[in-house]
Amino acid sequence: MQNKGLVKFFAILLAIVCIYQLSFTFVSNSIEADAKEIAKGDAQEELSYLESMKDSVVYPIFGYTYSEVRDKQINKGLDLEGGINVTLEISVKDIIKGLANNSTNSVLNKALDKATEDRQGNQDYLDAFFIAFDSESKGSIKLASPELFTNRVMGSKSDGGVDTNMTDEEVKVVIRKKVSESIDSAFRVLTERIDKFGVVQPNIQKLGESGRILVELPGAKDIDRVKKLLQSTAQLEFWETYKINELQGFLLAANETLKNTEEKEDVEVKEDEPSSDIESLLGDDKDSLEALKGNNPLFDKFIPNQIPQNQTSPVIGYASVKDTAKVNSWFNRSDIRASLQGEQRYARFVWGKEDVTRNPGMLELYALKGNRQNVPQLSGNVITGASESFTQLGKPSVEMQMNTKGAQIWERMTGKAYTEGGYIAVVLDDVVYSAPGVTSGAISGGRSVISGAFDVSETKDLANILRAGKLPASADIIQSEVVGPSLGQEAIDNGINSALVGLLLISLWMIIYYGKAGLYANIALVVNLLFLFGFLASIGAVLTLPGIAGIVLTMGTAVDANIIIYERAKEELRFGRTIDEAIKIAFSWKGAMSAITDANVTTFLTGLVLLIFGTGPVKGFATTLLIGIVTSLFTAIFVTRILLDMGKNGNLTFDTSLSKNWFKNFNFDFLSKKKIAYVISSILIIGSFVSFFTNGLDQGIDFVGGRTFQVRFEEKAPIEEIKKDLSSDAAFGSSVDAKVFGEDSQLRITTKYKVEEHGIAADKEVNDIMYNNLKKYYSNDITYDQFVNTYEGKKVGIMQAAKVGPTIADDIKTNSYWAVAGSLLMVFLYLMISFRKWQYSLGAVAAVAHDVIIVLGIYSVFYKYAPFQMEMNQHFIAAILTVIGYSLNDTVIVFDRIREFLASKMPGTFKEVVNKSVNTTITRTINTSLTVIFVLLIMFIFGGESIQGFIFAMLVGIFVGTYSSLFIATPIVVDTTSDKDKAMIEAEHTEDAE
């Protein structure tokens, strides 16, 4: 090998750099271990310790602080660290409405609604809106119309805004820019909120220009608090309120109207039951018994506020959380609102914040004094500062300071409230936090206080939200995942165990089969892992459980290049060449390098597609796979070559006394069995399609949307009872799927209940239903926090939870289709360019399609009976793409030998030469398949239940892929090669033989 010294120097330098990069991970892990030891399970104390160490020098050799070391370590994904991962979608629809100054134009609003309904796959909402607007307007109104986007919000053309002379295309450019600016603003606001939240190494990133923002909070444990922090738009408003006595007449009139439209509900009444609040409201001339029998639809679900006659209150009444949606629908009906007279017709009915301590499950209703424009007298844009504090009674509160303009308006509002004995509601994101009266005159100076049913963490978050500012539009959680730290530690242990056992098995096999050369391959494998982890550390990659799977799979495929080289060297030795000549030929382009290059490029292309279209942990798998391919090539081509050159003067061998005669003179007529293979494959493919149409596939929430919970019990879980409880009308009211997940004390529960609702209330309601229906299956009195939230050492309750909204599910499905189709197209084009014959491309793609269909078919047939999850999700698509890569790798090695033999002077007919080509690669095919199967079996056994379905797909794919490369791909090349080309090749071989 030329420039051997330079290669050695470069390899040693690279190893030193990798060790240096990995040292930060070791130092950081040491500090975090100390924090866990000191905290003894107290998450807040652990975080406080790490915060206190932030500026301390912990790597004295290079003078790095803990903060600097932490930024350079290999980050662990949520499935290894535990924490919360959410994808937020900023409502582009709301942004467009705001840019149009909340126009009531019918064309605009129809176009917005149509864009929501017609949006396809990964299509941006803005593109869908422009298409819908063109369809709805039909040229009747321009985007630059004063009714639409020529307004004070957009600004003038000279300031980058819009004027009436601009064309629709010009306005679209401006709208795109403004929407992008709004999303950037949302990104900055969320970043500021998260930075102050208090988690180590938060990650927040924009996902293109789609309006989606990925937020990862490793170690976060209070789920409800995190969701509230992220979804709050911080739309702070101050409104005057109506008093209960001003709206009693309206409530009575609404109840009378509902009597004519709502079905009566039977209410069981005891004779000795005391007089109700409803009876007091109706007075002596109303029959209270009739009211309780269900003749008052409104008051069956809504309890009016009862106060002494000489007092007032801004609280109109009360309702349980589950009834608020019904009450809202009633109060929004035009026939009911017709009872509101004068200024009252603009009244806004808004619920208060739930007091989970004094009155859990009940909400107060307020009536705000709205106006025609629905604009408050005072909004949050006047707030200049906010801080957490305490009231005179010692209750947590938030103090706010306003600017000069806000202070003047606040003084007028509080002065009026004092004079009239009124109340001012403090409303944040359409929730009334408090509605105090003013007892000591007008408040000057712009200082105000929000108090109410708070704890200290809530006031801290609220002050944080107000300081960071409001979001430009609503932010909905369209995808989320919660992983407990206990589950993360289990995943780490499983991953490490499978990696170590896999490494041991591969190393043992290589020594048994290749002897001393196998030992060199093992050394190269260790160096490969060093380079791989060093690269991951240097680029700040996030290591996930699928990422560990990618690393372990890399170990299986890393030896493939060495196997190809060694098998070629053995062939050359059989031809009588010296060990030095055999090594040189094996490492030449005409030796093993062309096959290695083609095989790894095809695998790299499929990994690249996975990186582009995958999300979350799947990207982690793709990242490690791609880096692994590069490091494997480097170590196989250069490191192994250096080791072989160093050992070739000794007793270097490429086999052992045990393996010396294995597969020697192996000769099997593969092409004679092609008809049998075609029949078998046809039966399997037809059977797969029949199963697709009859059984279908178990599509996970990634593809169809939904909520899934991994729930662990103390003992074996009664599946049917749990399914019945959760499917009842008192729970989710629809079919719930529950399956054993790993041990029989752990279930995976899936529901689509309120998956299209993105608010905090819907998520909290789902958690409440889960807790209330499952707590009876625990022997101890498990609390809501213990059941729902995550913490160190958690053994029972919700261990992991995920939610995927229907919009992002469609996008994931679309990305999956593109990923599979894109990888096949790229490989087809590459092979056609590399082999210069379309027959090779067709054979490879046909074999891959064959493999994918059969793997899908097996999943379709067995998913109802398998003791592990066999659902279609992102991990499954990653497995399918890996199968594609492996199948191509295997097929390309065979094709490369066919191409070489057909171009050589080997005697024989076309079919005989092809058969010899396949037979000479059989050792490599079996060796590589066995090493990969060893690794995958270990991962399937030790890797944990969360990746068993993922690994099983790859295991099936390896078997099917090996079969197809021998019995499908090669025969297709033979059958599609024209008789003319075959005759020409045979003539050349006959001439050469003579």
Short mmCIF file of C-alpha atoms in Angstrom, two decimals, residues 520-756:
data_model
loop_
_atom_site.label_atom_id
_atom_site.label_comp_id
_atom_site.label_asym_id
_atom_site.label_seq_id
_atom_site.Cartn_x
_atom_site.Cartn_y
_atom_site.Cartn_z
CA TYR A 520 -7.12 -8.30 12.69
CA ALA A 521 -10.73 -7.77 11.56
CA ASN A 522 -11.80 -7.66 15.21
CA ILE A 523 -9.14 -5.03 16.00
CA ALA A 524 -10.41 -3.01 13.04
CA LEU A 525 -13.95 -3.39 14.40
CA VAL A 526 -12.96 -1.93 17.79
CA VAL A 527 -11.21 0.97 16.03
CA ASN A 528 -14.35 1.40 13.92
CA LEU A 529 -16.50 1.74 17.07
CA LEU A 530 -14.03 4.28 18.49
CA PHE A 531 -14.27 6.36 15.31
CA LEU A 532 -18.06 5.99 15.23
CA PHE A 533 -18.60 7.24 18.78
CA GLY A 534 -16.00 9.95 18.28
CA PHE A 535 -17.84 11.26 15.22
CA LEU A 536 -21.17 11.15 17.08
CA ALA A 537 -19.65 13.21 19.89
CA SER A 538 -18.01 15.74 17.55
CA ILE A 539 -21.22 16.54 15.65
CA GLY A 540 -23.36 16.70 18.79
CA ALA A 541 -25.53 13.76 17.68
CA VAL A 542 -28.32 12.44 19.88
CA LEU A 543 -28.01 8.76 20.75
CA THR A 544 -31.36 6.92 20.78
CA LEU A 545 -32.35 3.28 21.26
CA PRO A 546 -32.79 2.84 17.47
CA GLY A 547 -29.42 4.58 17.24
CA ILE A 548 -27.90 1.86 19.40
CA ALA A 549 -29.62 -0.63 17.08
CA GLY A 550 -27.87 1.14 14.19
CA ILE A 551 -24.52 0.82 15.96
CA VAL A 552 -25.02 -2.87 16.69
CA LEU A 553 -26.11 -3.42 13.08
CA THR A 554 -22.99 -1.53 11.98
CA MET A 555 -20.94 -4.06 13.93
CA GLY A 556 -22.61 -6.82 11.95
CA THR A 557 -22.08 -5.16 8.58
CA ALA A 558 -18.63 -3.70 9.39
CA VAL A 559 -17.07 -7.13 9.06
CA ASP A 560 -18.78 -7.55 5.66
CA ALA A 561 -16.07 -5.57 3.86
CA ASN A 562 -13.41 -7.65 5.61
CA ILE A 563 -15.22 -10.84 4.62
CA ILE A 564 -15.32 -9.75 0.96
CA ILE A 565 -11.60 -8.88 1.05
CA TYR A 566 -10.64 -12.11 2.82
CA GLU A 567 -12.67 -14.31 0.48
CA ARG A 568 -11.03 -12.65 -2.53
CA ALA A 569 -7.58 -13.15 -0.98
CA LYS A 570 -8.37 -16.85 -0.40
CA GLU A 571 -9.36 -17.22 -4.08
CA GLU A 572 -6.07 -15.67 -5.19
CA LEU A 573 -4.13 -17.98 -2.87
CA ARG A 574 -5.88 -20.97 -4.46
CA PHE A 575 -4.67 -19.74 -7.85
CA GLY A 576 -1.09 -20.08 -6.52
CA ARG A 577 -0.32 -16.46 -5.73
CA THR A 578 1.80 -15.42 -2.76
CA ILE A 579 0.28 -13.90 0.38
CA ASP A 580 1.61 -10.48 -0.63
CA GLU A 581 0.12 -10.71 -4.16
CA ALA A 582 -3.20 -12.02 -2.82
CA ILE A 583 -3.53 -9.06 -0.42
CA LYS A 584 -2.67 -6.53 -3.14
CA ILE A 585 -5.23 -7.98 -5.57
CA ALA A 586 -7.91 -8.25 -2.85
CA PHE A 587 -7.50 -4.54 -2.03
CA SER A 588 -7.50 -3.47 -5.71
CA TRP A 589 -10.49 -2.10 -7.64
CA LYS A 590 -10.63 -5.26 -9.77
CA GLY A 591 -10.41 -7.31 -6.62
CA ALA A 592 -12.82 -6.51 -3.80
CA MET A 593 -12.98 -2.70 -3.90
CA SER A 594 -15.57 -2.34 -6.69
CA ALA A 595 -17.96 -4.76 -4.94
CA ILE A 596 -17.44 -3.06 -1.56
CA THR A 597 -18.01 0.39 -3.07
CA ASP A 598 -21.20 -0.54 -4.94
CA ALA A 599 -22.62 -2.42 -1.94
CA ASN A 600 -21.96 0.41 0.53
CA VAL A 601 -23.10 3.20 -1.79
CA THR A 602 -26.50 1.52 -2.23
CA THR A 603 -26.83 1.10 1.56
CA PHE A 604 -25.67 4.70 2.07
CA LEU A 605 -28.35 5.97 -0.34
CA THR A 606 -31.13 4.22 1.58
CA GLY A 607 -29.73 5.58 4.85
CA LEU A 608 -29.64 9.07 3.35
CA VAL A 609 -33.31 8.81 2.35
CA LEU A 610 -34.10 7.69 5.91
CA LEU A 611 -32.24 10.70 7.31
CA ILE A 612 -34.15 13.10 5.03
CA PHE A 613 -37.65 11.72 5.56
CA GLY A 614 -37.33 10.25 9.07
CA THR A 615 -38.05 12.06 12.32
CA GLY A 616 -37.01 11.72 15.95
CA PRO A 617 -35.39 8.39 16.89
CA VAL A 618 -35.47 7.24 13.26
CA LYS A 619 -33.08 10.06 12.38
CA GLY A 620 -30.83 8.78 15.17
CA PHE A 621 -30.82 5.35 13.55
CA ALA A 622 -30.05 6.85 10.13
CA THR A 623 -27.26 9.02 11.55
CA THR A 624 -25.44 6.13 13.20
CA LEU A 625 -25.97 3.93 10.13
CA LEU A 626 -24.48 6.54 7.77
CA ILE A 627 -21.52 7.33 10.00
CA GLY A 628 -21.03 3.60 10.55
CA ILE A 629 -20.81 2.97 6.81
CA VAL A 630 -18.09 5.64 6.43
CA THR A 631 -16.05 4.47 9.42
CA SER A 632 -16.46 0.81 8.42
CA LEU A 633 -15.08 1.51 4.95
CA PHE A 634 -12.13 3.44 6.36
CA THR A 635 -11.18 0.76 8.90
CA ALA A 636 -11.71 -2.14 6.46
CA ILE A 637 -9.73 -0.55 3.64
CA PHE A 638 -6.94 1.14 5.59
CA VAL A 639 -6.70 -0.18 9.17
CA THR A 640 -7.15 -3.83 8.20
CA ARG A 641 -4.65 -3.38 5.34
CA ILE A 642 -2.03 -1.97 7.72
CA LEU A 643 -2.55 -4.88 10.13
CA LEU A 644 -2.35 -7.46 7.30
CA ASP A 645 0.84 -5.90 5.92
CA MET A 646 2.35 -6.03 9.40
CA GLY A 647 1.43 -9.71 9.83
CA LYS A 648 2.03 -11.07 6.32
CA ASN A 649 5.64 -11.99 7.03
CA GLY A 650 4.52 -14.26 9.85
CA ASN A 651 2.09 -17.14 9.80
CA LEU A 652 -0.82 -15.11 8.41
CA THR A 653 -3.79 -17.24 7.34
CA PHE A 654 -7.32 -16.55 6.11
CA ASP A 655 -8.80 -19.72 7.54
CA THR A 656 -8.40 -22.25 10.33
CA SER A 657 -8.09 -26.02 10.43
CA LEU A 658 -11.80 -26.07 11.34
CA SER A 659 -13.03 -23.83 8.52
CA LYS A 660 -10.45 -24.68 5.86
CA ASN A 661 -12.69 -26.92 3.78
CA TRP A 662 -16.02 -25.19 4.45
CA PHE A 663 -17.81 -24.39 1.17
CA LYS A 664 -14.72 -25.46 -0.79
CA ASN A 665 -15.66 -26.41 -4.35
CA PHE A 666 -19.27 -25.55 -3.52
CA ASN A 667 -21.35 -26.01 -6.68
CA PHE A 668 -25.10 -25.61 -6.80
CA ASP A 669 -27.19 -24.95 -9.92
CA PHE A 670 -29.15 -21.92 -8.72
CA LEU A 671 -30.60 -21.08 -12.13
CA SER A 672 -32.12 -24.55 -12.55
CA LYS A 673 -34.28 -23.82 -9.49
CA LYS A 674 -35.56 -20.47 -10.72
CA LYS A 675 -39.01 -21.81 -11.70
CA ILE A 676 -39.49 -23.31 -8.25
CA ALA A 677 -38.31 -20.03 -6.72
CA TYR A 678 -40.69 -18.01 -8.92
CA VAL A 679 -43.61 -20.25 -7.84
CA ILE A 680 -42.73 -20.00 -4.13
CA SER A 681 -42.29 -16.23 -4.33
CA SER A 682 -45.53 -15.82 -6.32
CA ILE A 683 -47.45 -17.79 -3.68
CA LEU A 684 -45.94 -15.68 -0.89
CA ILE A 685 -46.65 -12.40 -2.71
CA ILE A 686 -50.23 -13.37 -3.61
CA GLY A 687 -50.80 -14.57 -0.03
CA SER A 688 -49.43 -11.23 1.23
CA PHE A 689 -51.84 -9.23 -0.91
CA VAL A 690 -54.77 -11.42 0.17
CA SER A 691 -53.82 -10.72 3.78
CA PHE A 692 -53.53 -6.99 3.06
CA PHE A 693 -57.15 -6.94 1.87
CA THR A 694 -58.51 -9.25 4.60
CA ASN A 695 -56.40 -8.63 7.72
CA GLY A 696 -54.89 -5.31 6.78
CA LEU A 697 -51.90 -4.05 8.75
CA ASP A 698 -51.68 -3.00 12.37
CA GLN A 699 -51.13 0.68 11.70
CA GLY A 700 -49.68 2.43 14.73
CA ILE A 701 -50.56 5.93 15.86
CA ASP A 702 -47.70 7.28 13.72
CA PHE A 703 -49.85 6.46 10.67
CA VAL A 704 -53.45 6.91 11.84
CA GLY A 705 -53.12 9.24 14.81
CA GLY A 706 -54.08 8.48 18.39
CA ARG A 707 -52.81 8.25 21.93
CA THR A 708 -50.81 5.36 23.32
CA PHE A 709 -49.76 4.61 26.90
CA GLN A 710 -47.30 2.07 28.23
CA VAL A 711 -48.76 1.22 31.64
CA ARG A 712 -47.06 -1.01 34.18
CA PHE A 713 -48.97 -2.78 36.97
CA GLU A 714 -47.81 -4.56 40.11
CA GLU A 715 -48.90 -7.98 38.81
CA LYS A 716 -50.44 -9.61 35.75
CA ALA A 717 -52.87 -7.15 34.17
CA PRO A 718 -56.48 -8.29 33.47
CA ILE A 719 -56.60 -7.16 29.85
CA GLU A 720 -60.29 -7.72 29.12
CA GLU A 721 -61.44 -5.97 32.30
CA ILE A 722 -59.19 -2.99 31.58
CA LYS A 723 -60.42 -2.75 27.97
CA LYS A 724 -64.04 -2.89 29.21
CA ASP A 725 -63.42 -0.18 31.84
CA LEU A 726 -61.69 2.19 29.45
CA SER A 727 -64.22 1.60 26.62
CA SER A 728 -67.22 2.40 28.82
CA ASP A 729 -69.25 5.60 28.43
CA ALA A 730 -67.84 6.80 31.75
CA ALA A 731 -64.32 6.62 30.26
CA PHE A 732 -63.35 7.00 26.58
CA GLY A 733 -66.75 5.83 25.29
CA SER A 734 -65.23 4.00 22.32
CA SER A 735 -63.17 0.92 21.60
CA VAL A 736 -59.81 0.89 23.34
CA ASP A 737 -56.99 -1.42 22.31
CA ALA A 738 -54.88 -3.01 25.05
CA LYS A 739 -52.10 -5.54 24.49
CA VAL A 740 -49.41 -7.10 26.63
CA PHE A 741 -46.14 -5.24 26.07
CA GLY A 742 -43.15 -7.29 27.21
CA GLU A 743 -43.98 -8.74 30.63
CA ASP A 744 -47.60 -9.65 31.40
CA SER A 745 -47.73 -6.90 34.03
CA GLN A 746 -47.28 -4.24 31.36
CA LEU A 747 -49.84 -3.13 28.78
CA ARG A 748 -49.78 -0.90 25.76
CA ILE A 749 -53.10 0.96 25.65
CA THR A 750 -54.21 2.85 22.53
CA THR A 751 -57.18 5.18 22.03
CA LYS A 752 -58.23 7.89 19.59
CA TYR A 753 -60.17 9.80 22.24
CA LYS A 754 -60.01 13.56 21.54
CA VAL A 755 -56.84 13.14 19.48
CA GLU A 756 -57.92 16.05 17.27
#
